[in-house]
PDB file of C-alpha atoms in Angstrom:
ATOM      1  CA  UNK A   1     122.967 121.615  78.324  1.00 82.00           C
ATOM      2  CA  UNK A   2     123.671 118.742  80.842  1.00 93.00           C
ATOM      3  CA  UNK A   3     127.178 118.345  81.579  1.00 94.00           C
ATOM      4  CA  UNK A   4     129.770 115.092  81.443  1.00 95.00           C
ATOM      5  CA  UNK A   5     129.727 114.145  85.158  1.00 96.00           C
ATOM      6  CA  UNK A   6     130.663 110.253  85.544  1.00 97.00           C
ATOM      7  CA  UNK A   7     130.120 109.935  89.156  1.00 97.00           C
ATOM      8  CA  UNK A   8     127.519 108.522  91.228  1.00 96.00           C
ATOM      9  CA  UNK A   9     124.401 110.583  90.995  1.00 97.00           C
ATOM     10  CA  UNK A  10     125.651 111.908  87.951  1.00 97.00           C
ATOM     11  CA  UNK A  11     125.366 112.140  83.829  1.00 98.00           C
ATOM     12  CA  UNK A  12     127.513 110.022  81.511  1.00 98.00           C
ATOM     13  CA  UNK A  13     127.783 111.931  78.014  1.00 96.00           C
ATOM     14  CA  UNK A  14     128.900 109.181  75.770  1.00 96.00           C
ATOM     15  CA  UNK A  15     130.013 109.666  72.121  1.00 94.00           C
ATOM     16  CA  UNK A  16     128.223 107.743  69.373  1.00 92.00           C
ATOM     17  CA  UNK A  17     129.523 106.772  65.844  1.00 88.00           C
ATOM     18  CA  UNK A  18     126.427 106.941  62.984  1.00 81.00           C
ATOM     19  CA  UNK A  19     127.039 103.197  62.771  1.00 83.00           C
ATOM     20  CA  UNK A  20     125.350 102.019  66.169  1.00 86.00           C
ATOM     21  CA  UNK A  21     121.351 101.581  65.996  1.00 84.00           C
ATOM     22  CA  UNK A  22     118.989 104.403  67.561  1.00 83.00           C
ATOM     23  CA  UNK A  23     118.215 102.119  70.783  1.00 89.00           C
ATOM     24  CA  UNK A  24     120.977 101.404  73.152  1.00 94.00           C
ATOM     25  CA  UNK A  25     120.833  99.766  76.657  1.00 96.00           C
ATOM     26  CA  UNK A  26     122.172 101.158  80.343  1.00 97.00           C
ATOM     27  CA  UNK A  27     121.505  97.891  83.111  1.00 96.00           C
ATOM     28  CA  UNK A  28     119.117  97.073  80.855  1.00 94.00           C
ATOM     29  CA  UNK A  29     116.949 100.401  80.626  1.00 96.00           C
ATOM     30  CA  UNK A  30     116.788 102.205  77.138  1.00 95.00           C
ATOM     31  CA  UNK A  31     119.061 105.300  77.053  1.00 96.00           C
ATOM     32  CA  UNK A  32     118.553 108.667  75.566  1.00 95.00           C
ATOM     33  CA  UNK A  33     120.401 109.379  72.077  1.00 93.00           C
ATOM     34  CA  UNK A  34     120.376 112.350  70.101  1.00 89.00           C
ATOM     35  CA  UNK A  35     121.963 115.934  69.771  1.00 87.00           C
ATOM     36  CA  UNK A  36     123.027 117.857  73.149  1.00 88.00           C
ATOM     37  CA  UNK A  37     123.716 120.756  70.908  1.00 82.00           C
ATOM     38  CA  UNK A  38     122.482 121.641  67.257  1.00 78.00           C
ATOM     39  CA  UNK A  39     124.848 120.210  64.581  1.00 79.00           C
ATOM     40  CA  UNK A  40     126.705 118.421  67.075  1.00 84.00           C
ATOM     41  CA  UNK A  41     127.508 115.074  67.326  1.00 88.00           C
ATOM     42  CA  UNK A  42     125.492 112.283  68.406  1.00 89.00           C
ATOM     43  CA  UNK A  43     125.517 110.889  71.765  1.00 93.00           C
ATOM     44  CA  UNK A  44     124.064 109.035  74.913  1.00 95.00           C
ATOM     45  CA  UNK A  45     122.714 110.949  77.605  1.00 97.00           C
ATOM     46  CA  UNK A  46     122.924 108.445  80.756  1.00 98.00           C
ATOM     47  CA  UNK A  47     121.685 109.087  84.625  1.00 98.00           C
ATOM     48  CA  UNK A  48     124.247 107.359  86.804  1.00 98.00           C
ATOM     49  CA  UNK A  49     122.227 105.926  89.711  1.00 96.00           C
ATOM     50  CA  UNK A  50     123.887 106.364  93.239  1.00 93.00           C
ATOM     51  CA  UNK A  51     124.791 102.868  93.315  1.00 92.00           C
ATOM     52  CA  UNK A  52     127.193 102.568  90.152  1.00 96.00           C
ATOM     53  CA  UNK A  53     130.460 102.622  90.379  1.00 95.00           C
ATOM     54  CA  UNK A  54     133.554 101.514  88.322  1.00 97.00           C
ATOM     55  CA  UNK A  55     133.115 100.342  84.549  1.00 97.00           C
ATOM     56  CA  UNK A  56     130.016 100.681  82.762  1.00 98.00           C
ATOM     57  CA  UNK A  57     129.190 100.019  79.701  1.00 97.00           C
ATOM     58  CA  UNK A  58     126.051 100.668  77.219  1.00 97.00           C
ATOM     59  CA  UNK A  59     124.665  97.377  75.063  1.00 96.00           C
ATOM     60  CA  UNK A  60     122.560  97.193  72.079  1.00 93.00           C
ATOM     61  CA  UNK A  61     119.409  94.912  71.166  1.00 88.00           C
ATOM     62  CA  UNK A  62     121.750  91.623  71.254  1.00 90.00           C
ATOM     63  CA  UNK A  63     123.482  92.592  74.685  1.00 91.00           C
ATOM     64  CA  UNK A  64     126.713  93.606  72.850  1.00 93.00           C
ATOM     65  CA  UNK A  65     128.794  96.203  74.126  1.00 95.00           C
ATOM     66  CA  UNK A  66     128.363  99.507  72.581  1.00 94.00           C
ATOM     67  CA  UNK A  67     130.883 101.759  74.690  1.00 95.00           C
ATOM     68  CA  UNK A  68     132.247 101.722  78.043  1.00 96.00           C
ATOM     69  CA  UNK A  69     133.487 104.432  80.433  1.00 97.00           C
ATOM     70  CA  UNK A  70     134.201 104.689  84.321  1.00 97.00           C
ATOM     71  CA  UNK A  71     132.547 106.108  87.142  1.00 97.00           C
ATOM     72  CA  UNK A  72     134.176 107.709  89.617  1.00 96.00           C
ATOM     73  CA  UNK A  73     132.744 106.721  93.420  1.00 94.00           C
ATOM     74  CA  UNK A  74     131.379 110.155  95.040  1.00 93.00           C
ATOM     75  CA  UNK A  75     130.406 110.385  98.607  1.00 88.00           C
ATOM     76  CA  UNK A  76     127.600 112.124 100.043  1.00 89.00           C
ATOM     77  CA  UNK A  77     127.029 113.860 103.411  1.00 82.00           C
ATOM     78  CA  UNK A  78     124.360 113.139 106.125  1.00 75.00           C
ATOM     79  CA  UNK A  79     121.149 115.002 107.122  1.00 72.00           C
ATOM     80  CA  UNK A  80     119.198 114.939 110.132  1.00 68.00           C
ATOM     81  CA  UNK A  81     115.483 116.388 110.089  1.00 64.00           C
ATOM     82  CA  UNK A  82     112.784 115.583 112.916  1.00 66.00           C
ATOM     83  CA  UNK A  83     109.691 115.754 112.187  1.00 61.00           C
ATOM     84  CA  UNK A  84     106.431 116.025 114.578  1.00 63.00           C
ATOM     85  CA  UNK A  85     104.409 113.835 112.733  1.00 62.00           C
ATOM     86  CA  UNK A  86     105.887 110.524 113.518  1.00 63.00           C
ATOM     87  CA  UNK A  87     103.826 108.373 110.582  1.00 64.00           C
ATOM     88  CA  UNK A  88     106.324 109.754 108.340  1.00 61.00           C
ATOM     89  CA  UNK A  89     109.187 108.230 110.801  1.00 65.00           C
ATOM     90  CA  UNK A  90     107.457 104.685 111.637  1.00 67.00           C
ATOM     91  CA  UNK A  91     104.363 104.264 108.935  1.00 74.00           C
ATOM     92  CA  UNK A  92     101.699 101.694 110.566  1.00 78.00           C
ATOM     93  CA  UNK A  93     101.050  98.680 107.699  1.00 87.00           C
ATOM     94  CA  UNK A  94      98.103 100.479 105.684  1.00 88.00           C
ATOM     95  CA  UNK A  95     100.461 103.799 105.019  1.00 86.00           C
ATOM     96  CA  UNK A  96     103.450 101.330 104.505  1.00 85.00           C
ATOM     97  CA  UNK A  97     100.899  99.355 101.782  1.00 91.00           C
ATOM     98  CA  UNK A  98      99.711 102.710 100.599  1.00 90.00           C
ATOM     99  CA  UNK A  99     103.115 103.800  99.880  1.00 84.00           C
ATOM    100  CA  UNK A 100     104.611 100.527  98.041  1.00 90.00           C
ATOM    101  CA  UNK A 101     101.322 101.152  95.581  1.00 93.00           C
ATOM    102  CA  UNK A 102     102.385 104.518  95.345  1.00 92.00           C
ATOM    103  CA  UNK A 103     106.019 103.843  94.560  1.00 90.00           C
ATOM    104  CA  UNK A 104     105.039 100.898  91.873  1.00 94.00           C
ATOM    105  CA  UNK A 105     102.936 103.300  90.368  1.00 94.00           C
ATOM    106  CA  UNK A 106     105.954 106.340  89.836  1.00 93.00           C
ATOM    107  CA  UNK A 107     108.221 103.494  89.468  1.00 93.00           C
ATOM    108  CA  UNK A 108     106.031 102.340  86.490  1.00 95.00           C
ATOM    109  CA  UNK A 109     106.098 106.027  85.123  1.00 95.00           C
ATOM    110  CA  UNK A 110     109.353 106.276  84.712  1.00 95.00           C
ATOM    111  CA  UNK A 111     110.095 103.355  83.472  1.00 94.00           C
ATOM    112  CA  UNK A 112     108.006 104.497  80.261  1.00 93.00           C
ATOM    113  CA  UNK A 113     110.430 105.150  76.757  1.00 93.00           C
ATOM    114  CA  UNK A 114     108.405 108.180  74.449  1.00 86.00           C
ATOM    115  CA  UNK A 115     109.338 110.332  72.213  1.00 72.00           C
ATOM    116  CA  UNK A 116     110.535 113.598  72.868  1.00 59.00           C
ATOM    117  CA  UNK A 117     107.594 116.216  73.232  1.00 57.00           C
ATOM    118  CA  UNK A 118     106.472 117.633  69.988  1.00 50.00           C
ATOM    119  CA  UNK A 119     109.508 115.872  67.956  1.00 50.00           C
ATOM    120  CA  UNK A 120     110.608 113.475  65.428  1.00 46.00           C
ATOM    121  CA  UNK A 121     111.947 110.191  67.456  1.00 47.00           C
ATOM    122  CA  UNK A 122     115.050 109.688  64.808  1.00 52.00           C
ATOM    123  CA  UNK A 123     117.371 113.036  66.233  1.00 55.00           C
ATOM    124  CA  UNK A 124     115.966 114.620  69.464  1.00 64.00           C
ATOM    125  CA  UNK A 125     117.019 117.808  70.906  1.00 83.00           C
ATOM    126  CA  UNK A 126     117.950 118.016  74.419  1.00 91.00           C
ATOM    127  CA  UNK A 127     115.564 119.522  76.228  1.00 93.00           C
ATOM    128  CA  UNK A 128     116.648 123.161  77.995  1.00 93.00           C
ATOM    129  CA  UNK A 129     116.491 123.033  81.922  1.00 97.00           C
ATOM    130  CA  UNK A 130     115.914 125.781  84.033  1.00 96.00           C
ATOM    131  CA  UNK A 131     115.013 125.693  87.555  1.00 97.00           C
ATOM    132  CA  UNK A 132     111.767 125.617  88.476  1.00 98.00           C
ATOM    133  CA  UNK A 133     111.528 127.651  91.211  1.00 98.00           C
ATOM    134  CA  UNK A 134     113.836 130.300  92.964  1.00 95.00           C
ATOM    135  CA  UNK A 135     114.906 129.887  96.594  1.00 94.00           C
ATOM    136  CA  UNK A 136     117.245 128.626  98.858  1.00 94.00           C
ATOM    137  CA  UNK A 137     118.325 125.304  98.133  1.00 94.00           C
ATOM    138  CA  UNK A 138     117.684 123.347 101.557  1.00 90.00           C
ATOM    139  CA  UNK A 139     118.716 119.877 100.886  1.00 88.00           C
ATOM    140  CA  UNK A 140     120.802 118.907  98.342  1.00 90.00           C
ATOM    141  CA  UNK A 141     121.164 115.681  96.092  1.00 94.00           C
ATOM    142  CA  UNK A 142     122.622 112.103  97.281  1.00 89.00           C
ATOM    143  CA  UNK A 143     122.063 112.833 101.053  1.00 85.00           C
ATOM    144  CA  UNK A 144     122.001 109.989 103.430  1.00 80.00           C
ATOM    145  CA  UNK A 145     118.259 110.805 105.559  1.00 68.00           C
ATOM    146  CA  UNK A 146     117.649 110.189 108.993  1.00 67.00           C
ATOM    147  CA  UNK A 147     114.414 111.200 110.549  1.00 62.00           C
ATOM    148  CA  UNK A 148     114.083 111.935 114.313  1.00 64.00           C
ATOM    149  CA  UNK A 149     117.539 109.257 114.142  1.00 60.00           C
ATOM    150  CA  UNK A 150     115.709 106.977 111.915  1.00 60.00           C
ATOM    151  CA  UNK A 151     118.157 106.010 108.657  1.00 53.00           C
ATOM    152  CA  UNK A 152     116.111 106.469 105.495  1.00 70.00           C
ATOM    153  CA  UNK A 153     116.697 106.377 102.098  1.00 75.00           C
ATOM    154  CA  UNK A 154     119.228 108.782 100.631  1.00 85.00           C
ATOM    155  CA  UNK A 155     117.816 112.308  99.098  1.00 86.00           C
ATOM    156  CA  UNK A 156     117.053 111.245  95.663  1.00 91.00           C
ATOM    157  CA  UNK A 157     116.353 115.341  94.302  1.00 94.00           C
ATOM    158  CA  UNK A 158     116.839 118.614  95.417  1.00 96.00           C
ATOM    159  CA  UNK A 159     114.732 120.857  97.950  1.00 95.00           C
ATOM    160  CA  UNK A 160     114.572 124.407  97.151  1.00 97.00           C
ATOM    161  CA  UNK A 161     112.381 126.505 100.090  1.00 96.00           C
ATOM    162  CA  UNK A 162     109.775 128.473  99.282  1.00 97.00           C
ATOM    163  CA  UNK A 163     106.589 130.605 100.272  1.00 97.00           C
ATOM    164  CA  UNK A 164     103.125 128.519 100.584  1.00 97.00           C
ATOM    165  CA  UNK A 165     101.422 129.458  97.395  1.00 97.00           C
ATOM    166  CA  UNK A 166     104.319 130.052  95.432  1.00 98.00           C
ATOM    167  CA  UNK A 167     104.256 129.119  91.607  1.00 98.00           C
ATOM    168  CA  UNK A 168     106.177 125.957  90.452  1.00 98.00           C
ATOM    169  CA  UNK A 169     107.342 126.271  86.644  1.00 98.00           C
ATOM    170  CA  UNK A 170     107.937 123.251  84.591  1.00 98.00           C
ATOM    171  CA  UNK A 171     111.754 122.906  84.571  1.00 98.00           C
ATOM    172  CA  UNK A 172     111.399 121.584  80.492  1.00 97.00           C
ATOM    173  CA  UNK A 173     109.300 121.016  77.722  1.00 96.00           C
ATOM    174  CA  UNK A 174     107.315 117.771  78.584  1.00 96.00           C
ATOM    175  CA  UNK A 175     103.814 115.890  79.054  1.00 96.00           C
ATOM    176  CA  UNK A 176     102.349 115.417  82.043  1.00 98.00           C
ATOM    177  CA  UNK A 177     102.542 112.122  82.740  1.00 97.00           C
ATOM    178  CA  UNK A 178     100.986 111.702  86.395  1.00 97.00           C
ATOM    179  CA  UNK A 179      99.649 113.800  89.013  1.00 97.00           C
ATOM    180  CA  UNK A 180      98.554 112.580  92.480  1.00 96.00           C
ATOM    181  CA  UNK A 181      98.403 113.481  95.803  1.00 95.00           C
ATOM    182  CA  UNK A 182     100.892 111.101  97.781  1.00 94.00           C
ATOM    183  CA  UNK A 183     101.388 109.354 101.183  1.00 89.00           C
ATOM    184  CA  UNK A 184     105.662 110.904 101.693  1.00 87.00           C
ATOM    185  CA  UNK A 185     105.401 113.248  98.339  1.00 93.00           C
ATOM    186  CA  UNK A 186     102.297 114.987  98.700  1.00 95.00           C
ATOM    187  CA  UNK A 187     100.642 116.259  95.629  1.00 97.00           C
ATOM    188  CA  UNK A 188     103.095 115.710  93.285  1.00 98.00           C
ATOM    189  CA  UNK A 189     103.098 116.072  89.052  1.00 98.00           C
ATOM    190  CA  UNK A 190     105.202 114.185  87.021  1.00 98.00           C
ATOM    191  CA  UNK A 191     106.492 115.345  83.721  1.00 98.00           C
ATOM    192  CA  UNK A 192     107.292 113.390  80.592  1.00 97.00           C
ATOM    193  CA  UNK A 193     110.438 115.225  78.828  1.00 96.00           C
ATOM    194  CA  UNK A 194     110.975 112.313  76.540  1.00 94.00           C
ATOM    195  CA  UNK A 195     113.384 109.295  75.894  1.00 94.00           C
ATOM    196  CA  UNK A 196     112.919 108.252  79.426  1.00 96.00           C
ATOM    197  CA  UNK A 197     113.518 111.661  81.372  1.00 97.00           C
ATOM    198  CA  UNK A 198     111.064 112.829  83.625  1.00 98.00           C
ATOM    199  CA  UNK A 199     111.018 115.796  86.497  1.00 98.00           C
ATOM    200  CA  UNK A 200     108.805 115.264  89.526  1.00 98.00           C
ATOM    201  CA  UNK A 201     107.966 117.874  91.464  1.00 98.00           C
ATOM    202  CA  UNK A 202     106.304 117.162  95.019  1.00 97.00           C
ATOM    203  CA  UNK A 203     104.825 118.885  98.084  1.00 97.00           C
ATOM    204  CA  UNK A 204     102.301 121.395  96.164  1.00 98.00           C
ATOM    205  CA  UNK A 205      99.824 123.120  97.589  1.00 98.00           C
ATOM    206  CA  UNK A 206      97.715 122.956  94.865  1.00 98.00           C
ATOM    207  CA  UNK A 207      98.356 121.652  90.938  1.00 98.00           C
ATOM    208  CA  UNK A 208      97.828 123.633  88.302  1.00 98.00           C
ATOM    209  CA  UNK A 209      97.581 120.857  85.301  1.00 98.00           C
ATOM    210  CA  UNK A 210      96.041 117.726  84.660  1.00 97.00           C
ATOM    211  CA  UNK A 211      97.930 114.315  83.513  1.00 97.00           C
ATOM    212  CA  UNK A 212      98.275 114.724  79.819  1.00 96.00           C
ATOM    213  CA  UNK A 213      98.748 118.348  79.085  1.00 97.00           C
ATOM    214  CA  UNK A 214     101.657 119.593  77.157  1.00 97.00           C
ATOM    215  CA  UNK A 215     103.915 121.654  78.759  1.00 97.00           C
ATOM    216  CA  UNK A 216     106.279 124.415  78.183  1.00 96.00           C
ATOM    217  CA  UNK A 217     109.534 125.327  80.038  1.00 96.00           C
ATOM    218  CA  UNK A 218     107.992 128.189  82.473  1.00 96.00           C
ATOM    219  CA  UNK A 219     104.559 126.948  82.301  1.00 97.00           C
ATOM    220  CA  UNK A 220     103.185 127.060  86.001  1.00 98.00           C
ATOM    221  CA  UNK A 221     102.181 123.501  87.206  1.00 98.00           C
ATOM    222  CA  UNK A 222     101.772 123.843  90.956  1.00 98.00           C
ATOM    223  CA  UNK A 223     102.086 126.352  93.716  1.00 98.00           C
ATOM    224  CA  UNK A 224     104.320 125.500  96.590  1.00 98.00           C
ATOM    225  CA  UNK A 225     103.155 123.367  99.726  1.00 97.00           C
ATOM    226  CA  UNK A 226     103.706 121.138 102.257  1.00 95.00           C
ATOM    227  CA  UNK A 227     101.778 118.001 102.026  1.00 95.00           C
ATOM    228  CA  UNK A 228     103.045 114.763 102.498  1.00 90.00           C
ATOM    229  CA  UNK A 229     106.330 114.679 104.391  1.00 82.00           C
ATOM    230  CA  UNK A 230     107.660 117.865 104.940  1.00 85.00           C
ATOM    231  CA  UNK A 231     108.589 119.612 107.845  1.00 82.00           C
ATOM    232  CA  UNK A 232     107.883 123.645 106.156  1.00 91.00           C
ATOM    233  CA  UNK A 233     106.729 124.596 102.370  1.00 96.00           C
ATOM    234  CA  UNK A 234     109.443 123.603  99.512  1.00 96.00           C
ATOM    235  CA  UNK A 235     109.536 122.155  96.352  1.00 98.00           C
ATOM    236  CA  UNK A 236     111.406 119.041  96.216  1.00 97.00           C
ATOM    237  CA  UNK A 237     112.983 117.929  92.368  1.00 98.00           C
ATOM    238  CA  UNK A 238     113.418 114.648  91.204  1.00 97.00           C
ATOM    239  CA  UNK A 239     115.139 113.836  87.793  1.00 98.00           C
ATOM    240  CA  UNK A 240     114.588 110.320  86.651  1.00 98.00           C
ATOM    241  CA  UNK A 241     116.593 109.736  83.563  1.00 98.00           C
ATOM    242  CA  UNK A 242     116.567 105.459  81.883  1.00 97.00           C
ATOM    243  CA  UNK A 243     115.117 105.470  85.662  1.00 97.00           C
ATOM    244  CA  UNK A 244     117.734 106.284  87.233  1.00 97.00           C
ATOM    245  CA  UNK A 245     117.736 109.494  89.971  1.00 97.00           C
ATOM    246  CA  UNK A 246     120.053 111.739  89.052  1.00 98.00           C
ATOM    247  CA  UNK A 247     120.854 115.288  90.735  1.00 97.00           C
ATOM    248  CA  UNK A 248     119.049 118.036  88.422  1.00 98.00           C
ATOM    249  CA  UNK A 249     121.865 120.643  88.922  1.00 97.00           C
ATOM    250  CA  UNK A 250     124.306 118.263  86.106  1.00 97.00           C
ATOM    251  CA  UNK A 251     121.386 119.817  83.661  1.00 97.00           C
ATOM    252  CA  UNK A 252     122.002 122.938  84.497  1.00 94.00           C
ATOM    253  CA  UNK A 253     123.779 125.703  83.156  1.00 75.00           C
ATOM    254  CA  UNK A 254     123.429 127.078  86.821  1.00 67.00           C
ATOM    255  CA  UNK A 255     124.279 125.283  89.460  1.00 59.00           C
TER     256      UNK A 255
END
């Protein structure tokens, strides 16, 4: 179950009396509601991106304020990779206009609000997380990047190392909902695990499913690679939740 983490990077669980409507707002995404745990109360399930900070509060369909709560500022270490291939460092303007289509095109993915796999849209379940591959976790969440001394844009998932050809397991229950092979990510899947969460996975060798297949937790979707910008073969994790990147380890019962 994901755990109450109000920090940067983190989850906000937030309490919700039977009286507010099904549809609340976070900086003016849609937010996840439902039941963390059968016969439990219902709540808001809300990714904290990396820049909040201080009081935030959730809205409804009229902009009034449904709860508030505090986040707690959290600061994140630096990493320094090099990397051989200097495109990834300084892109020339056709892989710089190749990658803003790219990014529009996962930004527009995540920004999508379904129903939870399989379910009902009134009370959701949340969906069980489990990793989806096991390794050594090489870079963790929130770091700040800097390529060959290059600042980049902080870490925005997790990388867990692995051997080329390696199965990748979906991490939940989910749709695909994009698959592509990527200037920085490689060939990458995206899955849909409903109410605006989504896993991508990135840096396959090969994928093993096609955009629109249901998924199960433990379903193999990929084997691990190292295409797009990498410097060896790992799986890097992305959790998008009401779009924003949160670390996967707060939905985890193991960190």
């Amino acid at each position: 179950m994901p755990r109450h983490a109000p920090v940067n990077g983190g989850v906000a669980i937030v309490p919700l009396p039977d009286s507010l409507p099904l549809t609340l707002h976070y900086q003016g995404q849609p937010v996840w509601t439902g039941h963390v745990q059968s016969g439990g109360p219902r709540v808001a399930v809300v990714g904290l991106p990396l820049q909040a900070e201080g009081e935030q509060q959730l809205t409804d369909a009229e902009g009034r304020v449904a709860a508030r709560w505090l986040v707690t500022r959290k600061t994140y270490p630096e990493q320094r990779l090099v990397l051989k291939d200097t495109r990834y460092v300084t892109p020339d303007e056709e892989q710089l206009a190749r990658f803003a289509r790219e990014a529009e095109l996962q930004k527009q993915t995540y920004r999508q609000f379904s129903a939870a796999p399989g379910r009902a849209m009134q009370q959701p379940p949340w969906p069980v997380f489990r990793w989806p591959l096991s390794g050594r976790l090489s870079s963790p969440f929130g770091l700040q990047r800097f390529f060959n001394d290059v600042p980049r844009a902080p870490h925005l998932g997790l990388d867990i190392a692995g051997r080329t050809g390696e199965p990748v397991m979906a991490p939940a229950d989910g749709r695909v909902a994009l698959t592509g092979d990527f200037f920085f990510n490689g060939r990458t899947v995206i899955l849909d695990h409903g109410q605006g969460l989504f896993s991508m996975l990135c840096h396959f060798d090969e994928i093993r499913v096609q955009q629109g297949d249901m998924v199960t937790a433990g379903t193999t979707v990929g084997t691990v690679g190292a295409t797009g910008r990498a410097t060896g073969p790992h799986l890097h994790w992305t959790v998008s939740l009401n779009d924003a990147r949160i670390d996967p380890r707060w939905l985890l019962t193991d960190k």
